[in-house]
């Protein structure tokens, strides 16, 4: 039996249950004893209905742990291995994986849509019924079963809390800057939303060689934090229109590359508007499913020659990027310990949601 945080319905506090039965891994799966899990905005977005979820479901998708058991046919992974969970399992064989876009893996889509593993079924049972698993993960559980293609082996010397954060916020944020966008040396970059993911976009932009990095947020604490991560200027969106503030900082031209890292319709509009003619607007934040991108086709796109690009999981190839990020962390070029605002137990997950809503934290991290 394992303890886990279970979502039973929209806007309901997560239930802490201790009766979770975790099935053994089936063929191609591994059982992971969780070491740590970050609490990401996407977890809150499921709980508040921004993202659709089948319930009851074990939330959590930003995690790392130790393999306890491997299913039939699993190669390259063994009990005792430390792994980061890739919530986009990457098969290496489908159209997208073989076209350099493993973040769009076809197998992962089935899991994301079903709320289960690759075949749509789930390995958790509680109170006599199956529990779904967020993004083929379910890291708000002491133990979980995931597809083996979603487990990325790491050096056991890496702290579990740091490893967990790499699994979503760090891959997504740094990847948005280093993979999805094309940032040239000296570029002016704007980052709208400086939470756990946005701070990583900022450090990714710094690593990519951006000249100016303008952090945009409504929360002064986040703007201070943004400077620690490499922002050179900050714009407080609660004190005047952020678009005109960014225009004033760029000779009225706009940013070469602007990132939206919140997922709100108004900040998506602002991000596209503050992108210069010929520049790139990168949409990272996950909006409600009914949000539309509204643009004047001629003035906004054709004449302005703007690139508007979606970003899913930082366009990451996890087997290429996880070792690269760990290397940058070890060299001191990537700040990961500084992302951890609070270390909590899984029982405190609802408090972590509250802290995220008030903007007090970069990340709360659950340790098991
Ligand atoms: N203008 C500017 N900043 C805002 C606004 C706004 N209108 N609304 C919110 N913010 C800021 C918050 O102050 C906070 O610092 O956006 C930040 C969001 O950060 P987090 O809540 O920590 O979210 P994060 O985990 O970084 O995720 C951001 O990426 O992966 C997706 O689903 C995730 O859509 C979410 C986004
Ligand atoms: Zn996430
Ligand atoms: Zn694939």
Short mmCIF file of C-alpha atoms and ligand atoms in Angstrom, two decimals:
data_model
loop_
_atom_site.label_atom_id
_atom_site.label_comp_id
_atom_site.label_asym_id
_atom_site.label_seq_id
_atom_site.Cartn_x
_atom_site.Cartn_y
_atom_site.Cartn_z
CA UNK A 1 0.00 0.00 0.00
CA UNK A 2 1.23 3.48 -0.82
CA UNK A 3 0.24 6.98 0.20
CA UNK A 4 -0.82 9.35 -2.58
CA UNK A 5 -2.60 12.66 -3.23
CA UNK A 6 -5.76 12.00 -5.23
CA UNK A 7 -7.91 14.46 -7.16
CA UNK A 8 -11.57 13.47 -6.93
CA UNK A 9 -13.19 16.44 -8.68
CA UNK A 10 -12.63 19.98 -9.95
CA UNK A 11 -11.78 22.47 -7.20
CA UNK A 12 -11.80 19.75 -4.54
CA UNK A 13 -8.78 19.65 -2.25
CA UNK A 14 -6.61 16.64 -3.09
CA UNK A 15 -7.36 13.69 -0.79
CA UNK A 16 -4.42 12.09 0.95
CA UNK A 17 -5.08 8.36 0.79
CA UNK A 18 -2.97 5.62 2.32
CA UNK A 19 -4.68 2.60 0.76
CA UNK A 20 -3.28 2.83 -2.77
CA UNK A 21 -2.51 -0.54 -4.28
CA UNK A 22 0.18 -0.35 -6.92
CA UNK A 23 0.21 -3.21 -9.41
CA UNK A 24 3.48 -4.76 -10.57
CA UNK A 25 4.88 -3.33 -13.78
CA UNK A 26 3.61 -5.03 -16.93
CA UNK A 27 5.74 -5.62 -20.03
CA UNK A 28 7.68 -2.48 -20.95
CA UNK A 29 7.00 -0.76 -17.62
CA UNK A 30 8.94 0.02 -14.45
CA UNK A 31 7.92 0.54 -10.84
CA UNK A 32 9.49 3.64 -9.28
CA UNK A 33 9.78 4.48 -5.58
CA UNK A 34 9.55 8.26 -5.68
CA UNK A 35 12.33 10.33 -4.16
CA UNK A 36 10.82 13.75 -4.84
CA UNK A 37 8.15 15.53 -6.85
CA UNK A 38 7.82 19.18 -7.70
CA UNK A 39 4.40 20.83 -7.55
CA UNK A 40 4.00 22.41 -11.00
CA UNK A 41 1.33 24.79 -12.24
CA UNK A 42 -0.03 22.07 -14.52
CA UNK A 43 -0.98 20.04 -11.42
CA UNK A 44 -2.99 23.02 -10.19
CA UNK A 45 -4.40 23.47 -13.71
CA UNK A 46 -5.86 19.96 -13.54
CA UNK A 47 -7.24 20.49 -10.05
CA UNK A 48 -8.95 23.77 -11.03
CA UNK A 49 -10.29 22.48 -14.35
CA UNK A 50 -8.05 24.52 -16.68
CA UNK A 51 -6.80 21.23 -18.09
CA UNK A 52 -9.15 18.29 -18.49
CA UNK A 53 -8.69 15.30 -16.22
CA UNK A 54 -10.48 11.98 -15.79
CA UNK A 55 -11.04 11.41 -12.05
CA UNK A 56 -10.18 10.01 -9.59
CA UNK A 57 -6.57 10.64 -10.55
CA UNK A 58 -3.16 10.71 -8.88
CA UNK A 59 -1.68 14.05 -9.92
CA UNK A 60 2.02 14.93 -10.15
CA UNK A 61 4.27 14.67 -13.20
CA UNK A 62 7.53 16.38 -12.17
CA UNK A 63 9.41 13.65 -10.36
CA UNK A 64 12.43 11.48 -9.80
CA UNK A 65 12.96 8.23 -7.93
CA UNK A 66 14.58 4.83 -7.76
CA UNK A 67 13.52 1.83 -9.82
CA UNK A 68 12.14 -0.95 -7.66
CA UNK A 69 10.99 -3.49 -10.23
CA UNK A 70 11.13 -3.84 -14.01
CA UNK A 71 8.53 -5.48 -16.24
CA UNK A 72 9.12 -8.06 -18.96
CA UNK A 73 11.30 -7.02 -21.86
CA UNK A 74 12.70 -3.89 -20.22
CA UNK A 75 16.32 -3.34 -21.17
CA UNK A 76 18.82 -0.78 -19.94
CA UNK A 77 17.05 -0.21 -16.60
CA UNK A 78 17.37 -2.25 -13.41
CA UNK A 79 16.23 -2.09 -9.77
CA UNK A 80 18.29 0.49 -7.91
CA UNK A 81 18.71 2.83 -10.90
CA UNK A 82 17.95 6.49 -10.22
CA UNK A 83 15.63 7.96 -12.85
CA UNK A 84 13.92 11.18 -13.85
CA UNK A 85 10.37 10.72 -15.08
CA UNK A 86 9.77 12.09 -18.54
CA UNK A 87 6.04 12.85 -18.62
CA UNK A 88 6.31 12.67 -22.38
CA UNK A 89 7.50 9.09 -22.80
CA UNK A 90 9.65 9.03 -25.94
CA UNK A 91 9.58 5.76 -27.89
CA UNK A 92 12.41 6.51 -30.33
CA UNK A 93 10.58 4.74 -33.15
CA UNK A 94 7.46 6.65 -34.24
CA UNK A 95 7.25 9.30 -36.96
CA UNK A 96 7.93 12.18 -34.55
CA UNK A 97 10.71 10.46 -32.63
CA UNK A 98 12.49 9.70 -35.90
CA UNK A 99 11.94 13.26 -37.18
CA UNK A 100 13.77 14.98 -34.35
CA UNK A 101 10.54 15.90 -32.48
CA UNK A 102 10.33 13.27 -29.72
CA UNK A 103 8.40 15.76 -27.55
CA UNK A 104 5.46 14.96 -29.84
CA UNK A 105 5.86 11.14 -29.57
CA UNK A 106 2.74 9.31 -30.75
CA UNK A 107 2.85 6.84 -27.87
CA UNK A 108 2.89 9.67 -25.36
CA UNK A 109 -0.27 11.11 -26.90
CA UNK A 110 -2.23 7.97 -26.08
CA UNK A 111 -1.13 8.13 -22.47
CA UNK A 112 -1.86 11.87 -22.13
CA UNK A 113 -5.33 11.51 -23.60
CA UNK A 114 -6.33 8.39 -21.67
CA UNK A 115 -5.08 9.25 -18.18
CA UNK A 116 -3.37 5.87 -18.13
CA UNK A 117 -0.16 4.31 -19.37
CA UNK A 118 0.67 3.49 -23.00
CA UNK A 119 -2.25 1.07 -23.40
CA UNK A 120 -4.63 3.43 -21.59
CA UNK A 121 -4.88 1.32 -18.44
CA UNK A 122 -3.69 2.35 -15.00
CA UNK A 123 -1.77 0.57 -12.22
CA UNK A 124 -3.36 2.23 -9.17
CA UNK A 125 -6.40 1.01 -7.22
CA UNK A 126 -7.98 2.66 -4.19
CA UNK A 127 -11.29 2.15 -2.42
CA UNK A 128 -12.09 -0.61 -4.91
CA UNK A 129 -11.72 1.45 -8.09
CA UNK A 130 -8.89 2.27 -10.47
CA UNK A 131 -7.18 5.65 -10.21
CA UNK A 132 -5.94 7.46 -13.30
CA UNK A 133 -2.33 8.70 -13.49
CA UNK A 134 -1.55 12.22 -14.63
CA UNK A 135 0.61 12.22 -17.77
CA UNK A 136 1.61 8.56 -17.45
CA UNK A 137 3.29 9.53 -14.18
CA UNK A 138 1.33 10.15 -10.95
CA UNK A 139 4.31 11.42 -8.96
CA UNK A 140 2.20 12.48 -5.96
CA UNK A 141 2.39 8.84 -4.86
CA UNK A 142 5.12 7.15 -2.85
CA UNK A 143 5.31 4.49 -5.56
CA UNK A 144 4.20 4.56 -9.19
CA UNK A 145 4.43 2.49 -12.36
CA UNK A 146 5.44 4.23 -15.59
CA UNK A 147 6.39 3.24 -19.14
CA UNK A 148 10.08 2.29 -19.29
CA UNK A 149 10.45 4.74 -22.20
CA UNK A 150 9.49 7.48 -19.72
CA UNK A 151 12.34 6.72 -17.33
CA UNK A 152 15.63 8.53 -17.89
CA UNK A 153 18.55 7.08 -15.95
CA UNK A 154 20.70 9.56 -14.05
CA UNK A 155 23.81 9.55 -11.87
CA UNK A 156 22.76 8.49 -8.33
CA UNK A 157 24.76 11.40 -6.92
CA UNK A 158 22.19 13.97 -8.10
CA UNK A 159 19.89 15.22 -5.35
CA UNK A 160 16.36 13.86 -5.85
CA UNK A 161 14.71 17.28 -5.42
CA UNK A 162 16.86 18.77 -8.16
CA UNK A 163 16.30 15.74 -10.38
CA UNK A 164 12.54 16.03 -9.94
CA UNK A 165 12.51 19.64 -11.11
CA UNK A 166 14.46 18.73 -14.23
CA UNK A 167 11.57 16.39 -15.12
CA UNK A 168 9.20 19.24 -16.02
CA UNK A 169 9.95 22.86 -15.19
CA UNK A 170 13.63 22.81 -16.09
CA UNK A 171 13.33 20.78 -19.31
CA UNK A 172 10.33 22.86 -20.40
CA UNK A 173 11.78 26.27 -19.55
CA UNK A 174 15.36 25.84 -20.67
CA UNK A 175 14.18 23.85 -23.69
CA UNK A 176 11.85 26.68 -24.76
CA UNK A 177 14.90 28.94 -24.98
CA UNK A 178 17.49 26.45 -26.22
CA UNK A 179 15.39 24.17 -28.46
CA UNK A 180 12.07 25.76 -29.45
CA UNK A 181 13.28 29.32 -30.06
CA UNK A 182 16.27 30.44 -32.07
CA UNK A 183 18.00 33.00 -29.87
CA UNK A 184 20.98 34.77 -31.39
CA UNK A 185 23.86 36.20 -29.37
CA UNK A 186 22.93 39.66 -28.14
CA UNK A 187 19.17 39.25 -28.72
CA UNK A 188 16.64 41.01 -26.52
CA UNK A 189 14.34 38.46 -24.94
CA UNK A 190 11.16 39.06 -22.94
CA UNK A 191 9.76 36.42 -20.58
CA UNK A 192 6.16 36.91 -19.47
CA UNK A 193 5.57 34.94 -16.26
CA UNK A 194 8.51 34.19 -13.96
CA UNK A 195 7.32 31.15 -12.02
CA UNK A 196 9.03 27.77 -11.85
CA UNK A 197 8.98 27.44 -15.65
CA UNK A 198 9.60 31.10 -16.58
CA UNK A 199 12.72 31.29 -14.39
CA UNK A 200 14.10 28.41 -16.42
CA UNK A 201 13.29 30.19 -19.69
CA UNK A 202 15.32 33.09 -18.31
CA UNK A 203 18.32 30.94 -17.51
CA UNK A 204 18.00 29.15 -20.85
CA UNK A 205 18.04 32.53 -22.62
CA UNK A 206 21.12 33.53 -20.64
CA UNK A 207 22.89 30.30 -21.67
CA UNK A 208 21.81 30.92 -25.30
CA UNK A 209 23.65 34.25 -25.19
CA UNK A 210 20.79 36.75 -25.04
CA UNK A 211 21.99 40.33 -24.50
CA UNK A 212 18.99 41.74 -22.66
CA UNK A 213 16.48 39.61 -20.77
CA UNK A 214 13.33 41.45 -19.73
CA UNK A 215 11.40 39.65 -16.97
CA UNK A 216 7.67 40.43 -16.85
CA UNK A 217 5.56 39.44 -13.84
CA UNK A 218 3.05 41.01 -11.47
CA UNK A 219 4.82 39.78 -8.39
CA UNK A 220 7.84 41.77 -7.15
CA UNK A 221 9.38 38.73 -5.39
CA UNK A 222 9.36 36.85 -8.70
CA UNK A 223 10.99 39.79 -10.46
CA UNK A 224 13.79 39.79 -7.88
CA UNK A 225 14.22 36.05 -8.33
CA UNK A 226 14.25 36.56 -12.11
CA UNK A 227 17.33 38.79 -11.74
CA UNK A 228 19.12 35.99 -9.87
CA UNK A 229 18.41 33.71 -12.82
CA UNK A 230 19.77 36.16 -15.40
CA UNK A 231 17.13 38.81 -16.15
CA UNK A 232 18.75 42.17 -16.88
CA UNK A 233 15.60 44.31 -16.56
CA UNK A 234 12.19 43.80 -15.05
CA UNK A 235 8.71 44.98 -15.88
CA UNK A 236 5.99 44.87 -13.24
CA UNK A 237 2.80 44.07 -15.15
CA UNK A 238 0.66 45.32 -12.30
CA UNK A 239 2.11 48.82 -12.73
CA UNK A 240 1.03 49.84 -16.21
CA UNK A 241 0.69 48.08 -19.54
CA UNK A 242 3.52 45.52 -19.88
CA UNK A 243 3.52 45.85 -23.68
CA UNK A 244 4.26 49.57 -23.68
CA UNK A 245 6.87 49.07 -20.94
CA UNK A 246 8.65 46.49 -23.13
CA UNK A 247 8.32 48.78 -26.18
CA UNK A 248 9.93 51.61 -24.20
CA UNK A 249 12.85 49.31 -23.40
CA UNK A 250 13.35 48.31 -27.07
CA UNK A 251 13.23 51.61 -29.01
CA UNK A 252 9.52 50.88 -29.67
CA UNK A 253 10.57 47.86 -31.76
CA UNK A 254 9.62 44.99 -29.44
CA UNK A 255 11.58 41.97 -28.26
CA UNK A 256 13.47 39.75 -30.70
CA UNK A 257 12.03 36.74 -28.90
CA UNK A 258 9.16 36.84 -26.37
CA UNK A 259 7.95 33.88 -24.30
CA UNK A 260 4.51 33.45 -22.70
CA UNK A 261 4.85 31.23 -19.63
CA UNK A 262 1.48 31.57 -17.88
CA UNK A 263 -1.31 30.44 -20.23
CA UNK A 264 -3.78 33.33 -19.94
CA UNK A 265 -5.49 34.84 -23.00
CA UNK A 266 -4.42 38.39 -22.13
CA UNK A 267 -0.76 37.48 -21.56
CA UNK A 268 -0.73 35.49 -24.82
CA UNK A 269 -1.98 38.63 -26.63
CA UNK A 270 0.58 40.78 -24.81
CA UNK A 271 3.44 38.42 -25.67
CA UNK A 272 2.61 38.35 -29.38
CA UNK A 273 2.19 42.14 -29.43
CA UNK A 274 5.51 42.81 -27.68
CA UNK A 275 7.38 40.63 -30.22
CA UNK A 276 9.13 42.79 -32.83
CA UNK A 277 8.41 42.57 -36.55
CA UNK A 278 10.26 39.51 -37.82
CA UNK A 279 10.63 38.19 -34.27
CA UNK A 280 9.48 35.04 -32.51
CA UNK A 281 6.65 34.66 -29.98
CA UNK A 282 6.94 31.34 -28.14
CA UNK A 283 3.84 30.08 -26.33
CA UNK A 284 4.78 27.84 -23.41
CA UNK A 285 1.99 28.30 -20.82
CA UNK A 286 -0.96 25.92 -20.99
CA UNK A 287 -4.23 27.85 -21.48
CA UNK A 288 -7.80 26.69 -20.93
CA UNK A 289 -8.87 24.47 -23.82
CA UNK A 290 -11.29 27.11 -25.19
CA UNK A 291 -8.73 29.94 -25.45
CA UNK A 292 -8.11 31.18 -29.01
CA UNK A 293 -5.12 33.06 -30.41
CA UNK A 294 -6.54 36.24 -31.95
CA UNK A 295 -4.47 38.08 -34.51
CA UNK A 296 -5.01 40.44 -37.41
CA UNK A 297 -3.78 38.19 -40.24
CA UNK A 298 -2.26 41.02 -42.29
CA UNK A 299 -0.85 43.49 -39.76
CA UNK A 300 -0.22 40.88 -37.09
CA UNK A 301 1.31 38.08 -39.14
CA UNK A 302 1.94 38.69 -42.86
CA UNK A 303 3.23 42.25 -42.82
CA UNK A 304 4.84 41.84 -39.40
CA UNK A 305 6.43 38.54 -40.41
CA UNK A 306 6.12 37.21 -36.89
CA UNK A 307 6.73 33.60 -36.02
CA UNK A 308 4.29 32.30 -33.43
CA UNK A 309 5.46 28.96 -32.17
CA UNK A 310 4.00 26.56 -29.64
CA UNK A 311 6.30 24.86 -27.19
CA UNK A 312 5.53 21.45 -25.74
CA UNK A 313 7.86 20.10 -23.05
CA UNK A 314 10.58 22.50 -24.19
CA UNK A 315 10.83 20.61 -27.50
CA UNK A 316 13.02 18.29 -25.46
CA UNK A 317 14.68 15.09 -26.48
CA UNK A 318 14.96 13.85 -22.92
CA UNK A 319 17.79 11.39 -23.51
CA UNK A 320 19.85 14.15 -25.12
CA UNK A 321 18.81 17.04 -22.87
CA UNK A 322 18.74 15.55 -19.34
CA UNK A 323 22.49 14.74 -19.36
CA UNK A 324 23.19 18.13 -20.94
CA UNK A 325 21.28 19.96 -18.18
CA UNK A 326 22.91 17.94 -15.40
CA UNK A 327 26.28 18.83 -16.88
CA UNK A 328 25.40 22.55 -16.92
CA UNK A 329 24.18 22.26 -13.30
CA UNK A 330 27.42 20.61 -12.22
CA UNK A 331 29.41 23.39 -13.91
CA UNK A 332 27.37 25.97 -12.00
CA UNK A 333 25.79 27.41 -15.17
CA UNK A 334 22.28 26.21 -14.36
CA UNK A 335 20.73 27.21 -11.04
CA UNK A 336 18.54 24.43 -9.75
CA UNK A 337 18.83 24.50 -5.95
CA UNK A 338 17.61 28.11 -6.05
CA UNK A 339 14.30 26.97 -7.57
CA UNK A 340 13.36 25.08 -4.42
CA UNK A 341 11.45 27.51 -2.20
CA UNK A 342 9.97 24.89 0.14
CA UNK A 343 10.46 21.21 0.88
CA UNK A 344 7.23 19.57 2.02
CA UNK A 345 5.60 16.17 2.52
CA UNK A 346 2.87 14.86 0.23
CA UNK A 347 0.32 15.59 3.00
CA UNK A 348 0.98 19.32 2.42
CA UNK A 349 0.22 19.35 -1.30
CA UNK A 350 -2.91 21.51 -0.93
CA UNK A 351 -0.83 24.12 0.90
CA UNK A 352 1.62 24.02 -2.00
CA UNK A 353 -1.28 24.83 -4.35
CA UNK A 354 -2.21 27.81 -2.15
CA UNK A 355 1.39 29.04 -2.13
CA UNK A 356 1.46 28.79 -5.93
CA UNK A 357 -1.78 30.78 -6.25
CA UNK A 358 -0.41 33.62 -4.14
CA UNK A 359 2.87 33.54 -6.10
CA UNK A 360 4.98 33.05 -2.95
CA UNK A 361 7.09 30.22 -4.34
CA UNK A 362 9.19 29.28 -7.35
CA UNK A 363 8.61 25.63 -6.49
CA UNK A 364 7.42 23.57 -3.54
CA UNK A 365 9.05 20.15 -3.69
CA UNK A 366 7.61 17.04 -2.04
CA UNK A 367 10.11 14.58 -0.64
CA UNK A 368 9.16 11.01 0.19
N1 LIG B 1 0.90 39.09 -15.85
C1 LIG B 1 2.17 38.80 -15.49
N2 LIG B 1 2.51 37.76 -14.71
C2 LIG B 1 1.52 36.97 -14.26
C3 LIG B 1 0.15 37.20 -14.58
C4 LIG B 1 -0.13 38.33 -15.42
N3 LIG B 1 -1.38 38.62 -15.79
N4 LIG B 1 -0.58 36.23 -13.99
C5 LIG B 1 0.28 35.42 -13.35
N5 LIG B 1 1.54 35.86 -13.48
C6 LIG B 1 2.77 35.24 -12.97
C7 LIG B 1 2.71 34.78 -11.53
O1 LIG B 1 3.00 35.85 -10.63
C8 LIG B 1 3.78 33.68 -11.48
O2 LIG B 1 5.05 34.19 -11.12
O3 LIG B 1 3.02 34.05 -13.70
C9 LIG B 1 3.83 33.16 -12.92
C10 LIG B 1 3.32 31.74 -13.09
O4 LIG B 1 4.17 30.91 -12.38
P1 LIG B 1 3.74 29.53 -11.68
O5 LIG B 1 2.41 29.65 -11.07
O6 LIG B 1 4.92 29.11 -10.85
O7 LIG B 1 3.59 28.55 -12.93
P2 LIG B 1 4.66 27.59 -13.64
O8 LIG B 1 4.77 26.31 -12.90
O9 LIG B 1 5.89 28.39 -13.92
O10 LIG B 1 3.91 27.26 -14.99
C11 LIG B 1 3.63 28.27 -15.96
O11 LIG B 1 3.72 26.72 -17.81
O12 LIG B 1 3.89 24.43 -17.83
C12 LIG B 1 3.03 25.50 -17.90
O13 LIG B 1 0.94 24.66 -16.98
C13 LIG B 1 2.03 25.50 -16.75
O14 LIG B 1 0.71 27.11 -17.83
C14 LIG B 1 1.63 26.93 -16.78
C15 LIG B 1 2.90 27.67 -17.13
ZN1 LIG B 2 4.79 20.61 -15.24
ZN1 LIG B 3 7.79 8.14 -30.39
#
